[in-house]
Short mmCIF file of C-alpha atoms and ligand atoms in Angstrom, two decimals:
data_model
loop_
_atom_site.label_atom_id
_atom_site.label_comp_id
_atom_site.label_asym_id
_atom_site.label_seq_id
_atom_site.Cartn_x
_atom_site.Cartn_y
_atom_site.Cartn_z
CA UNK A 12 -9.03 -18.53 -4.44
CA UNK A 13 -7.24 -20.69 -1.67
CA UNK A 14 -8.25 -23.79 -0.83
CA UNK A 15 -11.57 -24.07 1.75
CA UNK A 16 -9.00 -24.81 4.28
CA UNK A 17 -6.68 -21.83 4.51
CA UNK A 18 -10.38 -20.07 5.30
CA UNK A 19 -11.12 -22.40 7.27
CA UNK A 20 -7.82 -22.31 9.68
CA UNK A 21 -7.44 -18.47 9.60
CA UNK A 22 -11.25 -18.49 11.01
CA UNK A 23 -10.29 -20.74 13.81
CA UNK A 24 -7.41 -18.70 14.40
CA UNK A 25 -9.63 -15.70 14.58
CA UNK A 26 -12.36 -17.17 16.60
CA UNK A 27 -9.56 -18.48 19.27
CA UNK A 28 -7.74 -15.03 19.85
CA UNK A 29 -10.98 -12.90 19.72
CA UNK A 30 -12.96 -15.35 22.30
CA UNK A 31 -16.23 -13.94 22.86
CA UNK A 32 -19.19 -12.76 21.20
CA UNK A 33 -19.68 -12.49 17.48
CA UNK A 34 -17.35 -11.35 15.03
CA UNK A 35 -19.01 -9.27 11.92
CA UNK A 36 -17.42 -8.62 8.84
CA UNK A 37 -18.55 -6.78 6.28
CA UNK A 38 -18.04 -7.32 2.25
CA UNK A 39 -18.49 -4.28 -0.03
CA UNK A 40 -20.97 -3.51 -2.67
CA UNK A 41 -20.96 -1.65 -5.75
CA UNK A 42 -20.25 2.09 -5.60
CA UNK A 43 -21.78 3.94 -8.33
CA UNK A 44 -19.51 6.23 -10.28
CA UNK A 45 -21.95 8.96 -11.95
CA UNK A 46 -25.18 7.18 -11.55
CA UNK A 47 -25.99 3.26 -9.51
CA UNK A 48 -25.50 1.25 -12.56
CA UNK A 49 -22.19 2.72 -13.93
CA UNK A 50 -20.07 1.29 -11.61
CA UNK A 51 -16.37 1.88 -10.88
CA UNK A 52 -14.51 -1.05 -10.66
CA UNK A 53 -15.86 -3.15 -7.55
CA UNK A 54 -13.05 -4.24 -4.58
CA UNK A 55 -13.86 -6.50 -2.71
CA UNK A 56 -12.94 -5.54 1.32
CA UNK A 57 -9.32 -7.18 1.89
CA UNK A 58 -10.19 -8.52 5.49
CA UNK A 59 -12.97 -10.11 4.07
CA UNK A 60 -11.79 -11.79 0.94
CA UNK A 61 -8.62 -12.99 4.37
CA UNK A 62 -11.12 -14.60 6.03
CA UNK A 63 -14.23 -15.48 3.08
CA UNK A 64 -12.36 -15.23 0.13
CA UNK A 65 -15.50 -14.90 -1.97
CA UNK A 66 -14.92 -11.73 -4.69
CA UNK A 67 -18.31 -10.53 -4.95
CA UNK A 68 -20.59 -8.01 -3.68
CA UNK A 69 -23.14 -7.72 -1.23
CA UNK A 70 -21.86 -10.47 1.05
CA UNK A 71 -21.62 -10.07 5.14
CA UNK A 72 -20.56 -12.61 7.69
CA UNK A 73 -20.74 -13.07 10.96
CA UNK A 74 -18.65 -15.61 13.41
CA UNK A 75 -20.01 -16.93 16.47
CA UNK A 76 -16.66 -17.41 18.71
CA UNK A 77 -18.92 -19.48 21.11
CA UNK A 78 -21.07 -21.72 19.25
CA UNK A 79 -18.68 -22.08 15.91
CA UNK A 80 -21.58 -20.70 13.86
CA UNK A 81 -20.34 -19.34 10.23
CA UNK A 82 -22.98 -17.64 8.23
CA UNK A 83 -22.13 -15.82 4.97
CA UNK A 84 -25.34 -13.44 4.13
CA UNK A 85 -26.09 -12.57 0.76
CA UNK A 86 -28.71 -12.55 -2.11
CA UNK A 87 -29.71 -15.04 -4.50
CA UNK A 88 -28.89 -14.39 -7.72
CA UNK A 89 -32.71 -13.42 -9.80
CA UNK A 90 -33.84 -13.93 -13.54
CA UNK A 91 -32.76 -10.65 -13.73
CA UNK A 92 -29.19 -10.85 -12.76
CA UNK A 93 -28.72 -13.96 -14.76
CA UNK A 94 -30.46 -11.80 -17.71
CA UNK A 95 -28.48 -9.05 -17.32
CA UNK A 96 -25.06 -10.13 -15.91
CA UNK A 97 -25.18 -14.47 -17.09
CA UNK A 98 -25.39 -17.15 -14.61
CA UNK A 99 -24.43 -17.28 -11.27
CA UNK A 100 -23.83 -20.05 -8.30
CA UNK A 101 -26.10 -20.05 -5.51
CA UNK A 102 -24.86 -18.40 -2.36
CA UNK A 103 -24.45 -21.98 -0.77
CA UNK A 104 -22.08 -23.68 -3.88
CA UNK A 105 -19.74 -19.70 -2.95
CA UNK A 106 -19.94 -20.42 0.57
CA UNK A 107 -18.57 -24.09 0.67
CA UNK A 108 -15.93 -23.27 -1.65
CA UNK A 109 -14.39 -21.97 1.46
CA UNK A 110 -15.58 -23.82 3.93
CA UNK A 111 -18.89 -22.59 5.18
CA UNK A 112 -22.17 -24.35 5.29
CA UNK A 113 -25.07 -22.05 6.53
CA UNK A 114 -26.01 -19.11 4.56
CA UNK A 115 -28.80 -16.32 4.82
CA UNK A 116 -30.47 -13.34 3.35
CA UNK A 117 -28.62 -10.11 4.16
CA UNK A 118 -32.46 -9.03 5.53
CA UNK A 119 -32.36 -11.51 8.30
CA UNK A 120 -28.44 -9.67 9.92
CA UNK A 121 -30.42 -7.15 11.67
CA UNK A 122 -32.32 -9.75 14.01
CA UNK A 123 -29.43 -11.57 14.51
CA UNK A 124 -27.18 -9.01 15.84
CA UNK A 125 -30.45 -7.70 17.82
CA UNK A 126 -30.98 -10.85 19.77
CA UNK A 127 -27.58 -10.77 20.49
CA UNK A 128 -27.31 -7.48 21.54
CA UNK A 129 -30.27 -7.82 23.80
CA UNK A 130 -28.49 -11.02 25.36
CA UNK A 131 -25.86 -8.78 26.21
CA UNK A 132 -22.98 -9.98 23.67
CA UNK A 133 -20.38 -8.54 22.29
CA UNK A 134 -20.46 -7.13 18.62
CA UNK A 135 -17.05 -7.23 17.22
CA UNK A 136 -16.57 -5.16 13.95
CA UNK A 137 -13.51 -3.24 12.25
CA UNK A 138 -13.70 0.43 11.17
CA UNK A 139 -15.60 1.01 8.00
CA UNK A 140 -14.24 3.04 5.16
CA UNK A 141 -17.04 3.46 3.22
CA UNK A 142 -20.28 5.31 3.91
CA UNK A 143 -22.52 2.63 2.73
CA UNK A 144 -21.11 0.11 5.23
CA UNK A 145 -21.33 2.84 8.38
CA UNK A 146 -24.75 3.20 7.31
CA UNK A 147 -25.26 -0.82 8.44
CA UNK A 148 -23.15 -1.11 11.06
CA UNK A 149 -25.32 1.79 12.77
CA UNK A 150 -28.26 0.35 11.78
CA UNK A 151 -27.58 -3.04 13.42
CA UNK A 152 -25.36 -2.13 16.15
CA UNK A 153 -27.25 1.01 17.64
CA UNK A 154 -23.95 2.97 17.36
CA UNK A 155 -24.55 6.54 16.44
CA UNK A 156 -23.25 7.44 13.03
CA UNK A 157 -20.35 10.00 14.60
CA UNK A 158 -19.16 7.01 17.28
CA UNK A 159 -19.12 4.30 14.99
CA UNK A 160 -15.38 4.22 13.79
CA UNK A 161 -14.26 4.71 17.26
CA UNK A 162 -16.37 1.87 18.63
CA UNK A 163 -14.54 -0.22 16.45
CA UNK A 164 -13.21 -3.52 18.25
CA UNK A 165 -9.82 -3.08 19.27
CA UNK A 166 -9.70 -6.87 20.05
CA UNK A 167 -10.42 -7.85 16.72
CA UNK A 168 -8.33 -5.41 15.21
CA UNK A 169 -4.96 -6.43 17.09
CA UNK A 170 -6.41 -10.19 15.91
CA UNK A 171 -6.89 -9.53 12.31
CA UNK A 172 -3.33 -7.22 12.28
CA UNK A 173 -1.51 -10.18 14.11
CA UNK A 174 -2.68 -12.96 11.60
CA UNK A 175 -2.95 -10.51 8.14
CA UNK A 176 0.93 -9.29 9.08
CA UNK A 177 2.64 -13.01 8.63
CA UNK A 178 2.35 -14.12 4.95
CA UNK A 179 1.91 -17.97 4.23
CA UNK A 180 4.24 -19.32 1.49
CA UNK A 181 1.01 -19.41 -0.38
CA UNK A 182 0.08 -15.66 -0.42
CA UNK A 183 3.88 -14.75 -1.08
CA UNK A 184 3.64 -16.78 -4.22
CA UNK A 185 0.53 -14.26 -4.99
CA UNK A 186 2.45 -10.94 -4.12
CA UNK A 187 5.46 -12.52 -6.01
CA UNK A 188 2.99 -12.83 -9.14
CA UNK A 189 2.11 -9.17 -8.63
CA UNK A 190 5.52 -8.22 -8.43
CA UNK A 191 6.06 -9.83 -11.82
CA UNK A 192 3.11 -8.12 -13.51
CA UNK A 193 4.60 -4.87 -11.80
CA UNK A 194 7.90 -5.63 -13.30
CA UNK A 195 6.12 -5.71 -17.02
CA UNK A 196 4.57 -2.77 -16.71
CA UNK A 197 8.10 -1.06 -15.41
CA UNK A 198 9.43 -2.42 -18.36
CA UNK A 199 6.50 -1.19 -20.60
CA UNK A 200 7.70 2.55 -19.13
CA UNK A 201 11.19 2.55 -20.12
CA UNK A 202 10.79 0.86 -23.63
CA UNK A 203 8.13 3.43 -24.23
CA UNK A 204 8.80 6.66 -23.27
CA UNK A 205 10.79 9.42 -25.83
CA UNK A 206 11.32 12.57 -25.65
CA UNK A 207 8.11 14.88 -26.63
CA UNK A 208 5.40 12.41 -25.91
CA UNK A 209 3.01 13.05 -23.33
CA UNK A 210 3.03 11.38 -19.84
CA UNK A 211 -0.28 9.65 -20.56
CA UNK A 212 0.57 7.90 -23.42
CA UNK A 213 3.07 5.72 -21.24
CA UNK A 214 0.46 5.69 -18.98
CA UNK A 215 -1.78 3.52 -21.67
CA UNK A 216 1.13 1.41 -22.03
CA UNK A 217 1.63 0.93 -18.29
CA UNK A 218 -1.63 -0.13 -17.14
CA UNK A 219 -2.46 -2.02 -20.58
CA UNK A 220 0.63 -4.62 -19.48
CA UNK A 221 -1.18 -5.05 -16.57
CA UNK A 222 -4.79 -5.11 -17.61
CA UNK A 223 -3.48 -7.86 -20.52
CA UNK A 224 -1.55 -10.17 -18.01
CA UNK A 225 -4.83 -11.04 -15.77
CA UNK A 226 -4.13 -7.96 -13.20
CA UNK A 227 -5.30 -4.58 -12.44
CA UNK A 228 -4.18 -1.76 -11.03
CA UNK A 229 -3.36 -1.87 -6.97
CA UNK A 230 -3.55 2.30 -7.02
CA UNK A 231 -3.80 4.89 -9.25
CA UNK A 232 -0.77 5.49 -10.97
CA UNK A 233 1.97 7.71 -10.48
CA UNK A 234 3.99 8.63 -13.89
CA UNK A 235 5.39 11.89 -14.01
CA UNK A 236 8.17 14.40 -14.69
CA UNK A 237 7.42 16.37 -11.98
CA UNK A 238 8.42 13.46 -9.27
CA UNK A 239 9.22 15.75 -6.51
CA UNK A 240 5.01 15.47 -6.14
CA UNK A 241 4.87 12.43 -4.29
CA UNK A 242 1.89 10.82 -5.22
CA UNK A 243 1.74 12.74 -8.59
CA UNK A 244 -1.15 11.85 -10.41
CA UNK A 245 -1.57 14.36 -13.22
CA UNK A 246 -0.10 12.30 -16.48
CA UNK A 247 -0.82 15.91 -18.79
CA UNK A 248 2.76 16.40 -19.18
CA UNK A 249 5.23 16.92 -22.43
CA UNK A 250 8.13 14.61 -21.62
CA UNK A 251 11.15 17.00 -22.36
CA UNK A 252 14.98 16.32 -23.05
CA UNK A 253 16.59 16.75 -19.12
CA UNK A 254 14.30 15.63 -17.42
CA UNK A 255 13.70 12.64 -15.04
CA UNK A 256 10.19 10.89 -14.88
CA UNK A 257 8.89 9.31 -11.67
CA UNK A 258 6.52 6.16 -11.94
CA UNK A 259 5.09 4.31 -8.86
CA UNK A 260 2.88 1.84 -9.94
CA UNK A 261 1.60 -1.25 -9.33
CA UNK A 262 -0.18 -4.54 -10.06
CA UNK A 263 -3.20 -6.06 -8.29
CA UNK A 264 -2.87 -10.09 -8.89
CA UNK A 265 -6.10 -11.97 -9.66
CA UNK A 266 -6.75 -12.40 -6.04
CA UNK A 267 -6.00 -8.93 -5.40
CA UNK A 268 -2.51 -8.84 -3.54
CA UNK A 269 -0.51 -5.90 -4.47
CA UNK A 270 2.69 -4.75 -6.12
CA UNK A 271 4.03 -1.38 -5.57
CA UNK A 272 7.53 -0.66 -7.68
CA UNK A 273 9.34 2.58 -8.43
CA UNK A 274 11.53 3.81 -10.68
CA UNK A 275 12.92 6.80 -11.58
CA UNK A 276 14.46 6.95 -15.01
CA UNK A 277 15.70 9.94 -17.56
CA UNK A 278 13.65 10.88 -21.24
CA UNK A 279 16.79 10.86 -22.47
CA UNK A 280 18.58 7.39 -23.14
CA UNK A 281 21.24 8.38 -20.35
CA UNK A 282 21.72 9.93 -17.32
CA UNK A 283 22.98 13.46 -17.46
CA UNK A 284 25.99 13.13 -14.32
CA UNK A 285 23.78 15.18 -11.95
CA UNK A 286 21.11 13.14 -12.42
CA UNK A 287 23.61 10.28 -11.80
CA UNK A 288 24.75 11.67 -8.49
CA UNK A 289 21.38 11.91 -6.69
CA UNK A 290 20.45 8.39 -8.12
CA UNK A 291 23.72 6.69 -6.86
CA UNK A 292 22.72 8.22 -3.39
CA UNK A 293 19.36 6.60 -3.11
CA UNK A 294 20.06 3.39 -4.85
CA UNK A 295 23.02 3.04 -2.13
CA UNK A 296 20.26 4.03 0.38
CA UNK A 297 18.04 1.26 -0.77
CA UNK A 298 20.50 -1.38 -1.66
CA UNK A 299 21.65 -0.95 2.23
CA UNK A 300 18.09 -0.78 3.65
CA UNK A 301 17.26 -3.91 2.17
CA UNK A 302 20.34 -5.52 3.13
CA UNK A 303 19.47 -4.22 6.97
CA UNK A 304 16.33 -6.63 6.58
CA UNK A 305 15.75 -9.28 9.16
CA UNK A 306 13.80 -10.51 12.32
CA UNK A 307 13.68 -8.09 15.39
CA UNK A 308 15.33 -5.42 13.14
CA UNK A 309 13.25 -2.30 14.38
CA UNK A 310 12.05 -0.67 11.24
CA UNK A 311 12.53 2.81 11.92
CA UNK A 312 16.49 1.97 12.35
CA UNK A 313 16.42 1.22 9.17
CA UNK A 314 14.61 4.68 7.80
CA UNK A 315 16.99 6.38 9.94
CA UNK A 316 20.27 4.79 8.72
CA UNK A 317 18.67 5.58 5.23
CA UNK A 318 18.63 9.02 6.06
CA UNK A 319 22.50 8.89 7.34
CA UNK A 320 23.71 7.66 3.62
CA UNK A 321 21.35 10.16 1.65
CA UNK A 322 22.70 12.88 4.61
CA UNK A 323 26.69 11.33 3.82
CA UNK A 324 26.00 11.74 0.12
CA UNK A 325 24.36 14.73 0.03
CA UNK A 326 27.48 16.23 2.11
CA UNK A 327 30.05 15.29 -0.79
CA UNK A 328 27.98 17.33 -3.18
CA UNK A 329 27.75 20.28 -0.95
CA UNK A 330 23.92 20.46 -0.41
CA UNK A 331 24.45 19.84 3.26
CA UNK A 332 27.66 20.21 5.42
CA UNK A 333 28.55 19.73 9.33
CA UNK A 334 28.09 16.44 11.25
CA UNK A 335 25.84 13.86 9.38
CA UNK A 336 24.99 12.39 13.10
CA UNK A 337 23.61 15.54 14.32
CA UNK A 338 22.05 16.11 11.22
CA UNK A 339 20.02 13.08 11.14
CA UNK A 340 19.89 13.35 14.62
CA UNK A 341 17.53 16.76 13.99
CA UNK A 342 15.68 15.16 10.87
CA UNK A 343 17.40 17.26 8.06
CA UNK A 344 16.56 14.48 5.88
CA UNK A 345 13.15 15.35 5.96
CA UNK A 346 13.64 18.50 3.85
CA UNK A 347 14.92 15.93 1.35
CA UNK A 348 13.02 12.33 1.74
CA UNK A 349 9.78 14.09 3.33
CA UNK A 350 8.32 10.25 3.07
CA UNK A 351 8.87 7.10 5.51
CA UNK A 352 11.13 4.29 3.66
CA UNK A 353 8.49 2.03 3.29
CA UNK A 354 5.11 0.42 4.66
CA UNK A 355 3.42 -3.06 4.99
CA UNK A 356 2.09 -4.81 1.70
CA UNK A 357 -0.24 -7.78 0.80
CA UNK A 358 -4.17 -7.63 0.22
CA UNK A 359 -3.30 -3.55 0.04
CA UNK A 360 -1.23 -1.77 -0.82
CA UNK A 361 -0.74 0.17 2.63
CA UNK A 362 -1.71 -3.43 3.93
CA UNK A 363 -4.28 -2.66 6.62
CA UNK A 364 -4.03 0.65 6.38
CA UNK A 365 -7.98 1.04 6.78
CA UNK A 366 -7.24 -0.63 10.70
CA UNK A 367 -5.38 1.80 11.60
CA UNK A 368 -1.74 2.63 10.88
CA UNK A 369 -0.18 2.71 14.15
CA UNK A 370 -1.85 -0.39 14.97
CA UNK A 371 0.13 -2.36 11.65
CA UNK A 372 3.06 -0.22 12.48
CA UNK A 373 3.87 0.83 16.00
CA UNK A 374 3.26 -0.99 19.20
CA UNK A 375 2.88 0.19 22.93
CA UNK A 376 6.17 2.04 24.02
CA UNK A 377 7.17 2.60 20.29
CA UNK A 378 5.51 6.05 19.56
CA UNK A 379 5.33 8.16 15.97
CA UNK A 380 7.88 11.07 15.93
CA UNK A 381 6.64 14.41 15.14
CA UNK A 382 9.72 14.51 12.99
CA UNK A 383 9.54 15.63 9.29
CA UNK A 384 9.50 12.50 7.39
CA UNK A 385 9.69 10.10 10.39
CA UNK A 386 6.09 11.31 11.48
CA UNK A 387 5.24 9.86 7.31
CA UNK A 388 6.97 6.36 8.29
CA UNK A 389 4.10 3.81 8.32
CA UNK A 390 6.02 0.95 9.59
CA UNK A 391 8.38 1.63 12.38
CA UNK A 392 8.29 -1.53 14.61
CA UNK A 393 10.39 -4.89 14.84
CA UNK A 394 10.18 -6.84 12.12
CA UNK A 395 9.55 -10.85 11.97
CA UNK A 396 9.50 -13.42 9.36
CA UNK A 397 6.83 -13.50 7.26
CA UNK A 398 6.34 -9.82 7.32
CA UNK A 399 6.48 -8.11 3.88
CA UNK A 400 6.92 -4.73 3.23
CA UNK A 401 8.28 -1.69 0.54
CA UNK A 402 11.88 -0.05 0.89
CA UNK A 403 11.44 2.89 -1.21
CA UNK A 404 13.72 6.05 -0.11
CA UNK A 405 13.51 9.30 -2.14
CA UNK A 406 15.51 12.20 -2.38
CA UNK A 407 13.40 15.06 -3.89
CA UNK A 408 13.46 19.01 -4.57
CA UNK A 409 10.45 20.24 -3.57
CA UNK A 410 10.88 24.11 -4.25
CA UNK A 411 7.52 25.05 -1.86
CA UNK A 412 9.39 23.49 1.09
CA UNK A 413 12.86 24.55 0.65
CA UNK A 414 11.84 28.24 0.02
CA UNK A 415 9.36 27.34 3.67
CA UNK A 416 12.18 25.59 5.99
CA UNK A 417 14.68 28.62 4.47
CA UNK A 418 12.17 31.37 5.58
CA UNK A 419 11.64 30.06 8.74
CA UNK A 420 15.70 29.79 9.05
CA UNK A 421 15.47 25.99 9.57
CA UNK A 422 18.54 23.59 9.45
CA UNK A 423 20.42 26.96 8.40
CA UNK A 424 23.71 25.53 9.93
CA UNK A 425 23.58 22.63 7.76
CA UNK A 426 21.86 23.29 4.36
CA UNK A 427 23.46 24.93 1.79
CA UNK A 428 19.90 26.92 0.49
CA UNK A 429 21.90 28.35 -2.25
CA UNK A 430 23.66 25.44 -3.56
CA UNK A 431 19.81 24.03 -3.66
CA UNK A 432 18.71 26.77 -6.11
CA UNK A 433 20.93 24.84 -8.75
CA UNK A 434 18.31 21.84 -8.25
CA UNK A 435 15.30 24.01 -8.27
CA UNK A 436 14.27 22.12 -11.64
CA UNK A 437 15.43 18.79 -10.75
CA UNK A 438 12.48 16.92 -9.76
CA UNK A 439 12.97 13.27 -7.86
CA UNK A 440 14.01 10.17 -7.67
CA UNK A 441 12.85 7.46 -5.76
CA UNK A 442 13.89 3.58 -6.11
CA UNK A 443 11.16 1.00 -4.78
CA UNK A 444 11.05 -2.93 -4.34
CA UNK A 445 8.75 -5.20 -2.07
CA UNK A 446 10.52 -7.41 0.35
CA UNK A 447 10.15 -10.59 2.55
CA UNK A 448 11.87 -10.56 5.70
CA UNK A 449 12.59 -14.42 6.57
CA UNK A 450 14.87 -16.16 8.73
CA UNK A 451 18.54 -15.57 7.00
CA UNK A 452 17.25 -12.01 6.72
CA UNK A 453 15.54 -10.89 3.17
CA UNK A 454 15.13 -10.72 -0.08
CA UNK A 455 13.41 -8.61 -2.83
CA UNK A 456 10.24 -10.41 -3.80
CA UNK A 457 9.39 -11.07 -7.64
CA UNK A 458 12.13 -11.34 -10.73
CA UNK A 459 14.63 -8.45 -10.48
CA UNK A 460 13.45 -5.06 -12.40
CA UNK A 461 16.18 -3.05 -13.94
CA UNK A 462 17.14 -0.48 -11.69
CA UNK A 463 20.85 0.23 -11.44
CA UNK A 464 22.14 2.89 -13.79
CA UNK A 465 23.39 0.24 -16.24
CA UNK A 466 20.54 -1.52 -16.02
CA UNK A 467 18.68 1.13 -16.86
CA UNK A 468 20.20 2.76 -19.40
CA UNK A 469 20.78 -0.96 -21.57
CA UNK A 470 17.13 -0.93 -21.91
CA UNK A 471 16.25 2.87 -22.69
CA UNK A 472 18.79 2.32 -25.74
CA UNK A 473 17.21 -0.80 -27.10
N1 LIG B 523 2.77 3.56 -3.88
C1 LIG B 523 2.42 4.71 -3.18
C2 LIG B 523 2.79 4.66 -1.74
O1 LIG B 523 3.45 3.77 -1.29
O2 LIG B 523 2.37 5.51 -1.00
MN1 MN B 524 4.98 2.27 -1.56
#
């Protein structure tokens, strides 16, 4: 946890650009996985754990913007919970940890939010994601269950987006250590896989380096010889001689910020020289990308000159061929990197994603393209320092959509469809890293993870 302070500022910082009425935000509770007291893992709700900090379920708050009230809500631990799950601080001792003295029952939110409600103030909530926590906000709001998510406050929203999207040095230091955790498990991949094992067995090794340095998993992982899936996450693979495997994984740190690394490396020890040849293309696209990097650099510049170089390289092997402008020009990429090149990270790993995309990625006068592949870019806008983000192009054979665009005689002036049939069995590649943009530009968060071919190969051989 922070120190009582960074809560304490970000509130005031909240309470000053939201201005009036109350502010409620809403903790999670435990989900049951097959019946209540199995449990899957709890997560605690990243804007709340911003603003609270506490890790722990059952909590609410609610912000007065007018009176400076600060009330976390939230049981007393019983006998029984002591019993059952060993001793626990009273609400009060959590909530001055970080910086808030009054505390209530959960039973007592519903009056609250009535009186206020009947004195005319504003509610100000953010758009639930589970069902549990619709189920409250309708209760105490009056919303119906159908308008709720829309009646979300956009004032808050553009608040909690404007403060969440500039790191302090002090969460940076936490994304750094879940880049470092991320880069163990990376490493755990290529020492362990061989020829003839099955995916999941790497997959034991990959989320056991994270489990055994303090961290858990940010997302479900994505390990797999069939990497032309993008979010592959079937792991019931043989690993066979030829073939490339895909893993996008990524650490959680102990206060939950995320990693989220790719790699893309062969079962054999080496690259066979095709393999080599679609690799160069996207490291060159991410190596560039990255270098692109800095304040008031729009984003989606940068996912378009990505797609130039994968368009340029794709040309000298004869998959494509006329002029790469016009090509990206008419989003030919997209048959290729069907993805954006990257998205906000921090408390998730689509940071804010559960706010609304456009609202972390576009602004007013900076609309999503209908494009293939530039309609999947998440972040598209300017960038500032502070901001922190992925740079992860692809360049993947997806037989489904080449055999769809070719039927539908799309980008037939520029793709070679039966040079592509050669590639038919050659799965993906796709080279990630998490990046600060700061004032001289940016950098690549975390200690470097092997990723050029060299790199790569040195430690498949050890
Ligand atoms: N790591 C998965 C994604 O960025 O969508
Ligand atoms: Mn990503």
């Amino acid at each position: 946890m922070f120190s009582a302070q960074t809560y304490t500022d970000r509130r005031q910082r909240l309470k000053k650009e939201v201005g009036q009425g109350l502010i409620l935000l809403l903790g999670n509770d435990e989900v049951g996985m097959n019946y209540r007291d199995n449990t899957l893992r709890f997560r605690q709700d990243s804007t709340f754990l911003y603003f609270f900090g506490l890790d722990k379920p059952g909590l609410i708050a609610i912000i007065d913007t007018e009176t400076d009230t600060e009330i976390i809500f939230g049981s007393e631990p019983t006998l029984d919970d002591i019993v059952w799950s060993g001793p626990q601080p009273a609400l009060a001792e959590l909530a001055a940890r970080v910086g808030v003295a009054q505390v209530n029952s959960p039973n007592s939110v519903s009056q609250l939010l009535k009186t206020a409600r009947d004195s005319g103030r504003t509610v100000h909530y953010l758009p639930p994601y589970r069902q549990a926590n619709v189920c409250k906000l309708h209760e105490w709001t009056g919303v119906s269950l159908g308008q709720i998510k829309e009646k979300a406050s956009e004032v808050l929203i553009r608040a909690v987006v404007g403060q969440r999207s500039v790191k302090s040095d002090e969460e940076i230091l936490q994304l750094e250590q879940a880049v470092n955790i991320t880069g163990e498990m990376h490493l755990a991949a290529m020492q362990n896989t061989r020829e003839g094992m099955y995916e999941y067995e790497v997959v034991g090794h990959i989320q056991g380096a994270a489990l055994s340095r303090g961290g858990d998993l940010a997302y479900p992982i994505i390990f797999s010889t069939n990497g032309q899936t993008l979010h592959n996450h079937f792991h019931g693979n043989v690993m066979e001689s030829g073939c490339l495997t895909l893993g996008d994984f990524g650490a959680e740190s102990a206060m939950h910020y995320a990693g989220d690394i790719t790699r893309t490396f062969p079962v054999d020890k080496k690259f066979t020289s095709k393999q080599r040849e679609i690799y160069d293309i996207v490291l060159e696209m991410e190596m560039q990308s990255i270098a692109a990097l800095a304040p008031g650099v729009l984003y989606r510049d940068v996912h378009v000159a990505a797609n130039r170089i994968m368009l340029d390289g794709l040309k000298q092997l004869g998959i494509v061929s006329g002029d790469v402008d016009e090509m990206t020009q008419l989003g030919v990429g997209g048959l290729f990197m069907p993805h954006g090149l990257g998205h906000s990270i921090g408390l998730d790993v689509h940071d804010m994603e559960d706010l609304g995309e456009n609202y972390v990625g576009y602004r007013d006068g900076l609309e999503r393209s209908t494009q293939l592949g530039l309609r999947s870019l998440r972040l598209a806008k300017e960038l500032q320092a502070g901001n922190t983000l992925t740079v992860e192009p692809g360049i993947y054979f997806i037989p489904e959509l080449i055999d769809k665009l070719r039927a539908e005689g799309q980008f037939t002036d520029f793709v070679n469809y039966q040079k592509l049939a050669d590639y038919r069995d050659f799965g993906g590649v796709r080279i990630e890293d998490n990046c600060l943009v700061n004032n001289d530009g940016g950098r690549v968060l975390g200690t470097p993870i092997p990723k050029t071919i060299n790199e790569i190969e040195t430690v498949r051989s050890l």
